[in-house]
């Protein structure tokens, strides 16, 4: 069922505390943790605790939870002190766009120059 934990999902396991992660922030509905393979000095993932395969599925099912993710991304940026220099929120969607974990997550990237358009 939509939003239910998936037994084979890495980020469901992180949300449940079954797989360790470098957690920065946790709310009732979200977890923010450092990416294991950082692409910038600040590279944090913000996930909903509920399982959705990507950001579009999440937004279609739970608009308020989608807003929680974006608000938490902003809180992470503030805590990491990258608001002044700028940061990027990315939702890779589909394997062709580089999505490798099919549990919706926002990448929060900052602390270095960020080119536009991205690769
Ligand atoms: P994506 O490629 O957009 O699906 O993003 C998945 C991200 O999860 C990648 O940037 C990985 O480096 C990151 N990742 C994979 N496993 C872990 C883990 N155990 N803890 C933290 N980040 C992870
Ligand atoms: Zn999941």
PDB file of C-alpha atoms and ligand atoms in Angstrom:
ATOM      1  CA  UNK A   1       0.000   0.000   0.000  1.00  0.00           C
ATOM      2  CA  UNK A   2       1.166   3.561  -0.696  1.00  0.00           C
ATOM      3  CA  UNK A   3       3.407   4.884   2.066  1.00  0.00           C
ATOM      4  CA  UNK A   4       3.849   1.514   3.800  1.00  0.00           C
ATOM      5  CA  UNK A   5       7.411   0.416   4.694  1.00  0.00           C
ATOM      6  CA  UNK A   6       9.080  -1.850   2.125  1.00  0.00           C
ATOM      7  CA  UNK A   7      11.178  -4.675   3.539  1.00  0.00           C
ATOM      8  CA  UNK A   8      13.828  -4.400   0.818  1.00  0.00           C
ATOM      9  CA  UNK A   9      14.206  -0.591   0.943  1.00  0.00           C
ATOM     10  CA  UNK A  10      17.428   0.908   2.328  1.00  0.00           C
ATOM     11  CA  UNK A  11      15.850   4.255   3.226  1.00  0.00           C
ATOM     12  CA  UNK A  12      12.902   2.594   4.996  1.00  0.00           C
ATOM     13  CA  UNK A  13      15.536   0.817   7.090  1.00  0.00           C
ATOM     14  CA  UNK A  14      17.343   4.094   7.818  1.00  0.00           C
ATOM     15  CA  UNK A  15      14.000   5.724   8.747  1.00  0.00           C
ATOM     16  CA  UNK A  16      13.310   2.837  11.138  1.00  0.00           C
ATOM     17  CA  UNK A  17      16.814   3.021  12.652  1.00  0.00           C
ATOM     18  CA  UNK A  18      17.624  -0.482  11.384  1.00  0.00           C
ATOM     19  CA  UNK A  19      20.531   0.762   9.256  1.00  0.00           C
ATOM     20  CA  UNK A  20      22.849   3.374  10.803  1.00  0.00           C
ATOM     21  CA  UNK A  21      23.185   6.819   9.252  1.00  0.00           C
ATOM     22  CA  UNK A  22      24.747  10.146  10.184  1.00  0.00           C
ATOM     23  CA  UNK A  23      21.436  11.753  11.164  1.00  0.00           C
ATOM     24  CA  UNK A  24      21.309  15.559  11.446  1.00  0.00           C
ATOM     25  CA  UNK A  25      17.618  16.087  12.051  1.00  0.00           C
ATOM     26  CA  UNK A  26      14.526  14.000  12.645  1.00  0.00           C
ATOM     27  CA  UNK A  27      10.873  15.027  12.826  1.00  0.00           C
ATOM     28  CA  UNK A  28       7.700  12.996  13.242  1.00  0.00           C
ATOM     29  CA  UNK A  29       7.543  12.558   9.464  1.00  0.00           C
ATOM     30  CA  UNK A  30      11.093  13.022   8.107  1.00  0.00           C
ATOM     31  CA  UNK A  31      14.768  12.141   8.604  1.00  0.00           C
ATOM     32  CA  UNK A  32      17.775  14.137   7.339  1.00  0.00           C
ATOM     33  CA  UNK A  33      21.151  12.379   7.139  1.00  0.00           C
ATOM     34  CA  UNK A  34      24.501  12.878   5.409  1.00  0.00           C
ATOM     35  CA  UNK A  35      24.978  11.226   2.034  1.00  0.00           C
ATOM     36  CA  UNK A  36      27.493   8.383   2.281  1.00  0.00           C
ATOM     37  CA  UNK A  37      29.177   9.534  -0.948  1.00  0.00           C
ATOM     38  CA  UNK A  38      29.107  13.335  -0.681  1.00  0.00           C
ATOM     39  CA  UNK A  39      29.251  15.389  -3.887  1.00  0.00           C
ATOM     40  CA  UNK A  40      29.689  18.714  -2.063  1.00  0.00           C
ATOM     41  CA  UNK A  41      30.861  19.895   1.398  1.00  0.00           C
ATOM     42  CA  UNK A  42      27.191  19.863   2.394  1.00  0.00           C
ATOM     43  CA  UNK A  43      25.370  16.858   0.947  1.00  0.00           C
ATOM     44  CA  UNK A  44      22.399  15.816   3.037  1.00  0.00           C
ATOM     45  CA  UNK A  45      19.425  13.633   2.120  1.00  0.00           C
ATOM     46  CA  UNK A  46      15.969  14.454   3.458  1.00  0.00           C
ATOM     47  CA  UNK A  47      13.493  11.567   3.314  1.00  0.00           C
ATOM     48  CA  UNK A  48       9.905  11.006   4.342  1.00  0.00           C
ATOM     49  CA  UNK A  49       9.580   8.164   6.844  1.00  0.00           C
ATOM     50  CA  UNK A  50       6.757   6.854   4.652  1.00  0.00           C
ATOM     51  CA  UNK A  51       7.769   4.998   1.508  1.00  0.00           C
ATOM     52  CA  UNK A  52       7.054   6.525  -1.920  1.00  0.00           C
ATOM     53  CA  UNK A  53       9.085   5.609  -4.962  1.00  0.00           C
ATOM     54  CA  UNK A  54       9.859   9.191  -5.975  1.00  0.00           C
ATOM     55  CA  UNK A  55       9.002  12.824  -5.353  1.00  0.00           C
ATOM     56  CA  UNK A  56       6.082  12.867  -7.793  1.00  0.00           C
ATOM     57  CA  UNK A  57       4.421   9.856  -6.156  1.00  0.00           C
ATOM     58  CA  UNK A  58       4.979  11.467  -2.758  1.00  0.00           C
ATOM     59  CA  UNK A  59       3.478  14.781  -3.876  1.00  0.00           C
ATOM     60  CA  UNK A  60       0.464  13.082  -5.464  1.00  0.00           C
ATOM     61  CA  UNK A  61      -0.294  11.113  -2.300  1.00  0.00           C
ATOM     62  CA  UNK A  62       0.773  13.448   0.521  1.00  0.00           C
ATOM     63  CA  UNK A  63       1.125  17.168  -0.243  1.00  0.00           C
ATOM     64  CA  UNK A  64       1.685  18.089   3.421  1.00  0.00           C
ATOM     65  CA  UNK A  65       4.496  15.554   3.735  1.00  0.00           C
ATOM     66  CA  UNK A  66       6.054  16.947   0.562  1.00  0.00           C
ATOM     67  CA  UNK A  67       6.050  20.368   2.216  1.00  0.00           C
ATOM     68  CA  UNK A  68       7.687  18.822   5.307  1.00  0.00           C
ATOM     69  CA  UNK A  69      10.571  17.626   3.102  1.00  0.00           C
ATOM     70  CA  UNK A  70      11.099  21.069   1.573  1.00  0.00           C
ATOM     71  CA  UNK A  71      10.902  22.814   4.944  1.00  0.00           C
ATOM     72  CA  UNK A  72      13.413  20.386   6.427  1.00  0.00           C
ATOM     73  CA  UNK A  73      15.719  20.943   3.434  1.00  0.00           C
ATOM     74  CA  UNK A  74      15.654  24.633   4.315  1.00  0.00           C
ATOM     75  CA  UNK A  75      16.388  23.878   7.976  1.00  0.00           C
ATOM     76  CA  UNK A  76      19.344  21.709   6.960  1.00  0.00           C
ATOM     77  CA  UNK A  77      20.679  24.508   4.746  1.00  0.00           C
ATOM     78  CA  UNK A  78      20.389  26.953   7.649  1.00  0.00           C
ATOM     79  CA  UNK A  79      22.135  24.603  10.090  1.00  0.00           C
ATOM     80  CA  UNK A  80      24.883  23.947   7.541  1.00  0.00           C
ATOM     81  CA  UNK A  81      25.243  27.718   6.960  1.00  0.00           C
ATOM     82  CA  UNK A  82      24.886  27.506   3.190  1.00  0.00           C
ATOM     83  CA  UNK A  83      21.876  29.785   2.821  1.00  0.00           C
ATOM     84  CA  UNK A  84      24.039  32.854   2.138  1.00  0.00           C
ATOM     85  CA  UNK A  85      26.137  31.200  -0.558  1.00  0.00           C
ATOM     86  CA  UNK A  86      23.232  29.257  -2.032  1.00  0.00           C
ATOM     87  CA  UNK A  87      22.292  25.627  -2.160  1.00  0.00           C
ATOM     88  CA  UNK A  88      20.432  23.230  -4.399  1.00  0.00           C
ATOM     89  CA  UNK A  89      17.562  20.839  -3.675  1.00  0.00           C
ATOM     90  CA  UNK A  90      17.520  17.913  -6.135  1.00  0.00           C
ATOM     91  CA  UNK A  91      15.061  15.052  -6.610  1.00  0.00           C
ATOM     92  CA  UNK A  92      16.558  12.619  -9.106  1.00  0.00           C
ATOM     93  CA  UNK A  93      13.543  10.903 -10.631  1.00  0.00           C
ATOM     94  CA  UNK A  94      13.977   7.721 -12.658  1.00  0.00           C
ATOM     95  CA  UNK A  95      17.128   5.705 -13.324  1.00  0.00           C
ATOM     96  CA  UNK A  96      17.841   7.773 -16.458  1.00  0.00           C
ATOM     97  CA  UNK A  97      18.226  10.820 -14.199  1.00  0.00           C
ATOM     98  CA  UNK A  98      20.473   8.994 -11.736  1.00  0.00           C
ATOM     99  CA  UNK A  99      17.924   7.784  -9.198  1.00  0.00           C
ATOM    100  CA  UNK A 100      19.379   4.694  -7.519  1.00  0.00           C
ATOM    101  CA  UNK A 101      17.288   4.483  -4.336  1.00  0.00           C
ATOM    102  CA  UNK A 102      13.571   4.254  -5.057  1.00  0.00           C
ATOM    103  CA  UNK A 103      12.393   5.859  -1.818  1.00  0.00           C
ATOM    104  CA  UNK A 104      11.754   9.580  -2.359  1.00  0.00           C
ATOM    105  CA  UNK A 105      14.595  11.789  -1.147  1.00  0.00           C
ATOM    106  CA  UNK A 106      15.743  15.368  -1.540  1.00  0.00           C
ATOM    107  CA  UNK A 107      19.458  15.979  -1.969  1.00  0.00           C
ATOM    108  CA  UNK A 108      20.552  19.227  -0.285  1.00  0.00           C
ATOM    109  CA  UNK A 109      23.841  20.340  -1.850  1.00  0.00           C
ATOM    110  CA  UNK A 110      25.928  23.355  -0.909  1.00  0.00           C
ATOM    111  CA  UNK A 111      29.255  24.700   0.271  1.00  0.00           C
ATOM    112  CA  UNK A 112      30.805  24.914  -3.192  1.00  0.00           C
ATOM    113  CA  UNK A 113      30.034  26.555  -6.538  1.00  0.00           C
ATOM    114  CA  UNK A 114      27.069  24.878  -8.207  1.00  0.00           C
ATOM    115  CA  UNK A 115      27.031  25.059 -11.993  1.00  0.00           C
ATOM    116  CA  UNK A 116      23.877  25.606 -13.984  1.00  0.00           C
ATOM    117  CA  UNK A 117      22.700  23.701 -15.946  1.00  0.00           C
ATOM    118  CA  UNK A 118      23.718  20.647 -13.906  1.00  0.00           C
ATOM    119  CA  UNK A 119      25.207  17.581 -15.599  1.00  0.00           C
TER     120      UNK A 119
HETATM  121  P1  LIG B   1      19.885   8.904  -5.926  1.00  0.00           P
HETATM  122  O1  LIG B   1      21.031   8.434  -6.795  1.00  0.00           O
HETATM  123  O2  LIG B   1      19.328  10.246  -6.287  1.00  0.00           O
HETATM  124  O3  LIG B   1      18.823   7.831  -5.826  1.00  0.00           O
HETATM  125  O4  LIG B   1      20.477   9.119  -4.477  1.00  0.00           O
HETATM  126  C1  LIG B   1      20.784   8.092  -3.617  1.00  0.00           C
HETATM  127  C2  LIG B   1      21.872   8.596  -2.712  1.00  0.00           C
HETATM  128  O5  LIG B   1      21.919   7.767  -1.574  1.00  0.00           O
HETATM  129  C3  LIG B   1      23.266   8.577  -3.333  1.00  0.00           C
HETATM  130  O6  LIG B   1      23.782   9.906  -3.363  1.00  0.00           O
HETATM  131  C4  LIG B   1      24.060   7.662  -2.387  1.00  0.00           C
HETATM  132  O7  LIG B   1      25.383   8.114  -2.191  1.00  0.00           O
HETATM  133  C5  LIG B   1      23.243   7.728  -1.119  1.00  0.00           C
HETATM  134  N1  LIG B   1      23.343   6.572  -0.247  1.00  0.00           N
HETATM  135  C6  LIG B   1      23.313   5.265  -0.602  1.00  0.00           C
HETATM  136  N2  LIG B   1      23.402   4.488   0.494  1.00  0.00           N
HETATM  137  C7  LIG B   1      23.484   5.315   1.558  1.00  0.00           C
HETATM  138  C8  LIG B   1      23.593   5.123   2.972  1.00  0.00           C
HETATM  139  N3  LIG B   1      23.641   3.901   3.527  1.00  0.00           N
HETATM  140  N4  LIG B   1      23.674   6.223   3.764  1.00  0.00           N
HETATM  141  C9  LIG B   1      23.642   7.467   3.226  1.00  0.00           C
HETATM  142  N5  LIG B   1      23.522   7.712   1.910  1.00  0.00           N
HETATM  143  C10 LIG B   1      23.456   6.657   1.086  1.00  0.00           C
HETATM  144 ZN1  LIG B   2      11.390   2.961   1.483  1.00  0.00          ZN
END
